[in-house]
mmCIF file of C-alpha atoms in Angstrom:
data_model
loop_
_atom_site.group_PDB
_atom_site.id
_atom_site.type_symbol
_atom_site.label_atom_id
_atom_site.label_comp_id
_atom_site.label_asym_id
_atom_site.label_seq_id
_atom_site.Cartn_x
_atom_site.Cartn_y
_atom_site.Cartn_z
ATOM 1 C CA UNK C 11 -23.579 -13.393 -1.204
ATOM 2 C CA UNK C 12 -22.358 -11.381 1.980
ATOM 3 C CA UNK C 13 -20.609 -8.590 -0.187
ATOM 4 C CA UNK C 14 -23.598 -8.476 -2.253
ATOM 5 C CA UNK C 15 -26.067 -7.787 0.500
ATOM 6 C CA UNK C 16 -23.583 -5.368 2.164
ATOM 7 C CA UNK C 17 -23.432 -3.047 -0.680
ATOM 8 C CA UNK C 18 -26.864 -3.150 -1.169
ATOM 9 C CA UNK C 19 -27.982 -1.987 2.375
ATOM 10 C CA UNK C 20 -25.043 0.508 2.488
ATOM 11 C CA UNK C 21 -26.330 2.044 -1.049
ATOM 12 C CA UNK C 22 -29.638 2.148 0.572
ATOM 13 C CA UNK C 23 -29.370 3.598 3.729
ATOM 14 C CA UNK C 24 -27.099 5.850 1.457
ATOM 15 C CA UNK C 25 -30.044 7.270 -0.558
ATOM 16 C CA UNK C 26 -32.496 7.705 2.510
ATOM 17 C CA UNK C 27 -29.909 9.028 4.941
ATOM 18 C CA UNK C 28 -28.220 11.351 2.194
ATOM 19 C CA UNK C 29 -31.802 13.056 1.303
ATOM 20 C CA UNK C 30 -31.175 15.375 3.906
ATOM 21 C CA UNK C 31 -27.953 15.997 3.201
ATOM 22 C CA UNK C 32 -28.820 16.908 -0.668
ATOM 23 C CA UNK C 33 -31.149 19.647 0.578
ATOM 24 C CA UNK C 34 -28.466 21.331 2.739
ATOM 25 C CA UNK C 35 -26.163 20.835 -0.643
ATOM 26 C CA UNK C 36 -29.093 22.630 -2.629
ATOM 27 C CA UNK C 37 -29.136 25.502 -0.401
ATOM 28 C CA UNK C 38 -25.500 25.889 -0.089
ATOM 29 C CA UNK C 39 -25.175 25.948 -4.247
ATOM 30 C CA UNK C 40 -27.693 28.957 -4.242
ATOM 31 C CA UNK C 41 -24.743 31.544 -2.561
ATOM 32 C CA UNK C 42 -21.515 29.195 -2.718
ATOM 33 C CA UNK C 43 -22.156 26.770 -6.145
ATOM 34 C CA UNK C 44 -18.545 25.712 -6.258
ATOM 35 C CA UNK C 45 -18.159 24.906 -2.701
ATOM 36 C CA UNK C 46 -21.804 22.822 -3.054
ATOM 37 C CA UNK C 47 -20.322 20.669 -6.463
ATOM 38 C CA UNK C 48 -16.900 20.096 -4.576
ATOM 39 C CA UNK C 49 -18.970 19.252 -1.199
ATOM 40 C CA UNK C 50 -20.514 16.783 -3.557
ATOM 41 C CA UNK C 51 -18.306 15.008 -5.354
ATOM 42 C CA UNK C 52 -16.390 14.833 -2.421
ATOM 43 C CA UNK C 53 -19.579 12.782 -0.540
ATOM 44 C CA UNK C 54 -20.397 10.573 -3.234
ATOM 45 C CA UNK C 55 -16.068 9.684 -3.785
ATOM 46 C CA UNK C 56 -16.040 8.611 -0.156
ATOM 47 C CA UNK C 57 -18.818 6.765 -0.835
ATOM 48 C CA UNK C 58 -17.742 4.842 -3.701
ATOM 49 C CA UNK C 59 -14.660 3.962 -2.157
ATOM 50 C CA UNK C 60 -16.516 2.616 0.326
ATOM 51 C CA UNK C 61 -18.670 0.432 -1.532
ATOM 52 C CA UNK C 62 -15.702 -1.032 -4.028
ATOM 53 C CA UNK C 63 -14.064 -1.706 -0.064
ATOM 54 C CA UNK C 64 -16.805 -3.681 1.044
ATOM 55 C CA UNK C 65 -16.230 -5.389 -2.340
ATOM 56 C CA UNK C 66 -12.732 -6.341 -2.224
ATOM 57 C CA UNK C 67 -11.530 -4.291 -5.076
ATOM 58 C CA UNK C 68 -7.715 -3.724 -5.371
ATOM 59 C CA UNK C 69 -6.953 -1.468 -7.912
ATOM 60 C CA UNK C 70 -3.286 -1.065 -9.959
ATOM 61 C CA UNK C 71 -3.498 2.490 -11.737
ATOM 62 C CA UNK C 72 -1.113 3.409 -14.094
ATOM 63 C CA UNK C 73 -0.493 6.815 -15.947
ATOM 64 C CA UNK C 74 -2.920 9.143 -13.952
ATOM 65 C CA UNK C 75 0.066 11.757 -14.301
ATOM 66 C CA UNK C 76 -1.109 12.144 -17.446
ATOM 67 C CA UNK C 77 -4.454 13.974 -16.306
ATOM 68 C CA UNK C 78 -3.495 18.032 -17.121
ATOM 69 C CA UNK C 79 -5.399 20.136 -14.295
ATOM 70 C CA UNK C 80 -7.694 21.381 -17.383
ATOM 71 C CA UNK C 81 -11.177 20.267 -18.481
ATOM 72 C CA UNK C 82 -11.104 16.719 -20.345
ATOM 73 C CA UNK C 83 -13.013 14.367 -22.187
ATOM 74 C CA UNK C 84 -12.245 10.913 -20.213
ATOM 75 C CA UNK C 85 -13.380 8.137 -22.750
ATOM 76 C CA UNK C 86 -13.080 4.561 -21.568
ATOM 77 C CA UNK C 87 -14.496 0.683 -22.391
ATOM 78 C CA UNK C 88 -16.992 -0.117 -20.186
ATOM 79 C CA UNK C 89 -17.833 -3.794 -18.962
ATOM 80 C CA UNK C 90 -18.993 -2.795 -15.420
ATOM 81 C CA UNK C 91 -20.997 -0.550 -13.409
ATOM 82 C CA UNK C 92 -18.141 -0.849 -11.163
ATOM 83 C CA UNK C 93 -16.552 1.540 -13.912
ATOM 84 C CA UNK C 94 -18.209 4.382 -12.957
ATOM 85 C CA UNK C 95 -17.141 3.863 -9.399
ATOM 86 C CA UNK C 96 -13.729 3.223 -10.225
ATOM 87 C CA UNK C 97 -13.221 6.246 -12.057
ATOM 88 C CA UNK C 98 -14.889 8.392 -10.622
ATOM 89 C CA UNK C 99 -13.262 8.112 -6.918
ATOM 90 C CA UNK C 100 -10.293 9.136 -8.662
ATOM 91 C CA UNK C 101 -11.734 12.643 -10.103
ATOM 92 C CA UNK C 102 -9.661 15.318 -8.996
ATOM 93 C CA UNK C 103 -11.958 17.925 -10.909
ATOM 94 C CA UNK C 104 -15.748 18.433 -11.236
ATOM 95 C CA UNK C 105 -16.973 15.796 -13.780
ATOM 96 C CA UNK C 106 -20.300 14.829 -15.199
ATOM 97 C CA UNK C 107 -20.399 11.873 -16.685
ATOM 98 C CA UNK C 108 -23.040 10.651 -19.552
ATOM 99 C CA UNK C 109 -25.457 8.318 -18.589
ATOM 100 C CA UNK C 110 -28.716 6.090 -19.946
ATOM 101 C CA UNK C 111 -32.063 8.466 -19.452
ATOM 102 C CA UNK C 112 -33.533 4.806 -17.750
ATOM 103 C CA UNK C 113 -31.094 6.109 -14.843
ATOM 104 C CA UNK C 114 -33.587 8.667 -14.408
ATOM 105 C CA UNK C 115 -35.862 6.481 -12.747
ATOM 106 C CA UNK C 116 -34.262 6.297 -9.321
ATOM 107 C CA UNK C 117 -35.315 9.545 -7.362
ATOM 108 C CA UNK C 118 -32.808 10.159 -4.604
ATOM 109 C CA UNK C 119 -29.854 8.439 -7.062
ATOM 110 C CA UNK C 120 -31.103 11.023 -10.067
ATOM 111 C CA UNK C 121 -31.127 13.994 -7.620
ATOM 112 C CA UNK C 122 -27.462 12.960 -6.852
ATOM 113 C CA UNK C 123 -26.519 12.198 -10.055
ATOM 114 C CA UNK C 124 -27.638 16.122 -10.922
ATOM 115 C CA UNK C 125 -25.574 17.427 -8.443
ATOM 116 C CA UNK C 126 -22.247 15.680 -9.705
ATOM 117 C CA UNK C 127 -23.445 17.474 -13.099
ATOM 118 C CA UNK C 128 -24.484 13.993 -14.992
ATOM 119 C CA UNK C 129 -26.311 14.074 -18.403
ATOM 120 C CA UNK C 130 -28.760 11.708 -19.468
ATOM 121 C CA UNK C 131 -28.705 10.272 -23.365
ATOM 122 C CA UNK C 132 -31.800 9.145 -24.832
ATOM 123 C CA UNK C 133 -30.224 6.681 -26.977
ATOM 124 C CA UNK C 134 -33.265 6.161 -28.885
ATOM 125 C CA UNK C 135 -33.777 9.902 -29.898
ATOM 126 C CA UNK C 136 -31.048 11.627 -32.136
ATOM 127 C CA UNK C 137 -32.008 14.907 -31.573
ATOM 128 C CA UNK C 138 -32.254 14.082 -27.742
ATOM 129 C CA UNK C 139 -28.763 13.063 -27.770
ATOM 130 C CA UNK C 140 -27.350 15.850 -30.054
ATOM 131 C CA UNK C 141 -28.914 18.308 -27.649
ATOM 132 C CA UNK C 142 -26.848 16.046 -24.923
ATOM 133 C CA UNK C 143 -23.620 16.557 -26.729
ATOM 134 C CA UNK C 144 -24.532 20.323 -27.104
ATOM 135 C CA UNK C 145 -24.433 20.150 -22.823
ATOM 136 C CA UNK C 146 -21.595 18.227 -22.613
ATOM 137 C CA UNK C 147 -19.639 20.975 -24.887
ATOM 138 C CA UNK C 148 -21.111 23.616 -22.851
ATOM 139 C CA UNK C 149 -19.727 21.773 -19.379
ATOM 140 C CA UNK C 150 -16.148 21.684 -21.156
ATOM 141 C CA UNK C 151 -16.464 25.480 -22.077
ATOM 142 C CA UNK C 152 -17.760 26.059 -18.149
ATOM 143 C CA UNK C 153 -14.305 24.098 -16.871
ATOM 144 C CA UNK C 154 -16.714 20.949 -16.007
ATOM 145 C CA UNK C 155 -14.541 17.432 -17.462
ATOM 146 C CA UNK C 156 -16.813 14.966 -19.018
ATOM 147 C CA UNK C 157 -16.444 10.836 -19.025
ATOM 148 C CA UNK C 158 -18.186 9.054 -21.650
ATOM 149 C CA UNK C 159 -18.699 5.187 -22.493
ATOM 150 C CA UNK C 160 -18.704 5.546 -26.532
ATOM 151 C CA UNK C 161 -19.398 1.839 -26.637
ATOM 152 C CA UNK C 162 -22.970 3.106 -25.938
ATOM 153 C CA UNK C 163 -23.671 0.184 -22.824
ATOM 154 C CA UNK C 164 -21.625 -2.349 -21.255
ATOM 155 C CA UNK C 165 -20.016 -5.192 -23.277
ATOM 156 C CA UNK C 166 -21.135 -8.364 -21.936
ATOM 157 C CA UNK C 167 -18.476 -10.125 -24.987
ATOM 158 C CA UNK C 168 -15.743 -11.611 -24.096
ATOM 159 C CA UNK C 169 -12.750 -9.695 -22.233
ATOM 160 C CA UNK C 170 -10.107 -7.928 -24.205
ATOM 161 C CA UNK C 171 -12.477 -7.111 -26.789
ATOM 162 C CA UNK C 172 -14.347 -3.646 -27.522
ATOM 163 C CA UNK C 173 -17.971 -2.449 -28.852
ATOM 164 C CA UNK C 174 -17.651 -0.133 -31.853
ATOM 165 C CA UNK C 175 -17.272 3.688 -30.745
ATOM 166 C CA UNK C 176 -20.220 5.495 -31.598
ATOM 167 C CA UNK C 177 -18.196 8.634 -32.569
ATOM 168 C CA UNK C 178 -20.773 11.054 -31.509
ATOM 169 C CA UNK C 179 -19.267 11.469 -27.906
ATOM 170 C CA UNK C 180 -15.711 12.502 -29.391
ATOM 171 C CA UNK C 181 -17.524 15.832 -31.189
ATOM 172 C CA UNK C 182 -17.093 17.163 -27.429
ATOM 173 C CA UNK C 183 -13.579 17.340 -27.799
ATOM 174 C CA UNK C 184 -13.483 18.106 -31.448
ATOM 175 C CA UNK C 185 -15.458 20.842 -30.832
ATOM 176 C CA UNK C 186 -14.146 22.091 -28.066
ATOM 177 C CA UNK C 187 -9.926 21.287 -28.414
ATOM 178 C CA UNK C 188 -10.082 19.951 -24.715
ATOM 179 C CA UNK C 189 -8.149 16.856 -24.525
ATOM 180 C CA UNK C 190 -9.159 13.698 -24.617
ATOM 181 C CA UNK C 191 -7.770 11.116 -21.847
ATOM 182 C CA UNK C 192 -8.349 7.066 -23.638
ATOM 183 C CA UNK C 193 -8.901 5.308 -19.727
ATOM 184 C CA UNK C 194 -8.787 1.603 -20.089
ATOM 185 C CA UNK C 195 -10.020 -1.054 -17.296
ATOM 186 C CA UNK C 196 -9.210 -4.564 -17.079
ATOM 187 C CA UNK C 197 -11.104 -7.462 -15.436
ATOM 188 C CA UNK C 198 -13.894 -4.992 -13.855
ATOM 189 C CA UNK C 199 -16.701 -7.907 -15.053
ATOM 190 C CA UNK C 200 -15.232 -10.406 -12.589
ATOM 191 C CA UNK C 201 -16.309 -7.823 -10.246
ATOM 192 C CA UNK C 202 -20.376 -8.637 -10.272
ATOM 193 C CA UNK C 203 -21.100 -9.296 -14.167
ATOM 194 C CA UNK C 204 -19.341 -11.956 -14.439
ATOM 195 C CA UNK C 205 -20.777 -13.953 -11.779
ATOM 196 C CA UNK C 206 -24.592 -12.425 -10.966
ATOM 197 C CA UNK C 207 -25.311 -12.098 -8.135
ATOM 198 C CA UNK C 208 -22.331 -12.694 -6.505
ATOM 199 C CA UNK C 209 -19.588 -10.014 -5.782
ATOM 200 C CA UNK C 210 -15.981 -11.316 -5.944
ATOM 201 C CA UNK C 211 -12.982 -9.881 -4.315
ATOM 202 C CA UNK C 212 -10.789 -8.963 -7.015
ATOM 203 C CA UNK C 213 -7.925 -6.926 -8.794
ATOM 204 C CA UNK C 214 -8.084 -4.581 -11.776
ATOM 205 C CA UNK C 215 -6.297 -2.309 -13.878
ATOM 206 C CA UNK C 216 -6.905 1.301 -14.652
ATOM 207 C CA UNK C 217 -4.809 2.862 -16.820
ATOM 208 C CA UNK C 218 -5.227 6.607 -17.870
ATOM 209 C CA UNK C 219 -3.538 7.327 -21.763
ATOM 210 C CA UNK C 220 -1.783 10.257 -22.394
ATOM 211 C CA UNK C 221 -4.341 13.426 -23.484
ATOM 212 C CA UNK C 222 -4.812 13.684 -26.952
ATOM 213 C CA UNK C 223 -5.585 17.305 -28.333
ATOM 214 C CA UNK C 224 -7.709 16.903 -31.747
ATOM 215 C CA UNK C 225 -6.245 20.479 -33.359
ATOM 216 C CA UNK C 226 -2.935 18.517 -32.566
ATOM 217 C CA UNK C 227 -4.020 15.466 -35.084
ATOM 218 C CA UNK C 228 -3.680 15.182 -38.868
ATOM 219 C CA UNK C 229 -6.701 15.619 -40.574
ATOM 220 C CA UNK C 230 -7.102 11.953 -41.664
ATOM 221 C CA UNK C 231 -6.877 11.060 -37.886
ATOM 222 C CA UNK C 232 -8.890 13.421 -36.999
ATOM 223 C CA UNK C 233 -11.969 12.729 -39.394
ATOM 224 C CA UNK C 234 -12.093 9.115 -38.054
ATOM 225 C CA UNK C 235 -11.042 9.957 -34.104
ATOM 226 C CA UNK C 236 -13.308 7.661 -32.455
ATOM 227 C CA UNK C 237 -11.693 4.772 -34.329
ATOM 228 C CA UNK C 238 -8.317 6.431 -32.989
ATOM 229 C CA UNK C 239 -9.084 6.563 -29.421
ATOM 230 C CA UNK C 240 -10.790 3.052 -29.467
ATOM 231 C CA UNK C 241 -7.557 1.192 -31.106
ATOM 232 C CA UNK C 242 -5.444 3.339 -28.428
ATOM 233 C CA UNK C 243 -8.005 1.354 -25.501
ATOM 234 C CA UNK C 244 -8.187 -1.851 -26.828
ATOM 235 C CA UNK C 245 -4.310 -2.156 -27.209
ATOM 236 C CA UNK C 246 -3.449 -1.106 -23.993
ATOM 237 C CA UNK C 247 -6.215 -3.413 -22.563
ATOM 238 C CA UNK C 248 -4.786 -6.318 -24.383
ATOM 239 C CA UNK C 249 -1.001 -5.292 -22.930
ATOM 240 C CA UNK C 250 -2.318 -5.042 -19.486
ATOM 241 C CA UNK C 251 -3.683 -8.078 -19.322
ATOM 242 C CA UNK C 252 -1.389 -10.104 -18.093
ATOM 243 C CA UNK C 253 -1.060 -7.359 -15.080
ATOM 244 C CA UNK C 254 -4.520 -8.588 -13.419
#
């Protein structure tokens, strides 16, 4: 419980004390938008790393060299809130995450998420969902990477399983031609979700797969690209289970 309490205190303090920082970042963005974006990225990455330190998370990271220096679509499995902290803390480029619209209820948190180019998805409204995908496509065209967890929600089933991917997210890559980077995570639910409300010292495995360019796939594979990427991630987490 001590780790959980420390993390909650840090989050509350961060969200309160950084309100003036958000104002400064907003002003800076009007004159030097890229500098403001990078500044916001580094501030939040520092906070995420600090939280993972408080949680006692250690990580084995594989394949980071597979990420090209260009806007990409990260596609990952999703079992924990810590998946976001783990992956975002390692982003070298500006990266927007697609989050559920319910996250917009938290004012200061929402302000930081918007500063970080996050998009909010209404999962109950297909029309709004398409709008979010189009915004993500525009991000890629403007040099901003996008990260999506296509299972649609956190998978609270058995370890080494995944929920079926929602194919719509893959249109971000098929419509832009950007690389898809499979992101495979093992044991992240053991940090928190498997024993709420305790936060447990945990070793996790994060692997970035080789880039997949949709235009280089054969016609049938490209047509079922969601299943193709899903199988790659599933095979990877099962292979990496022995590393946990």
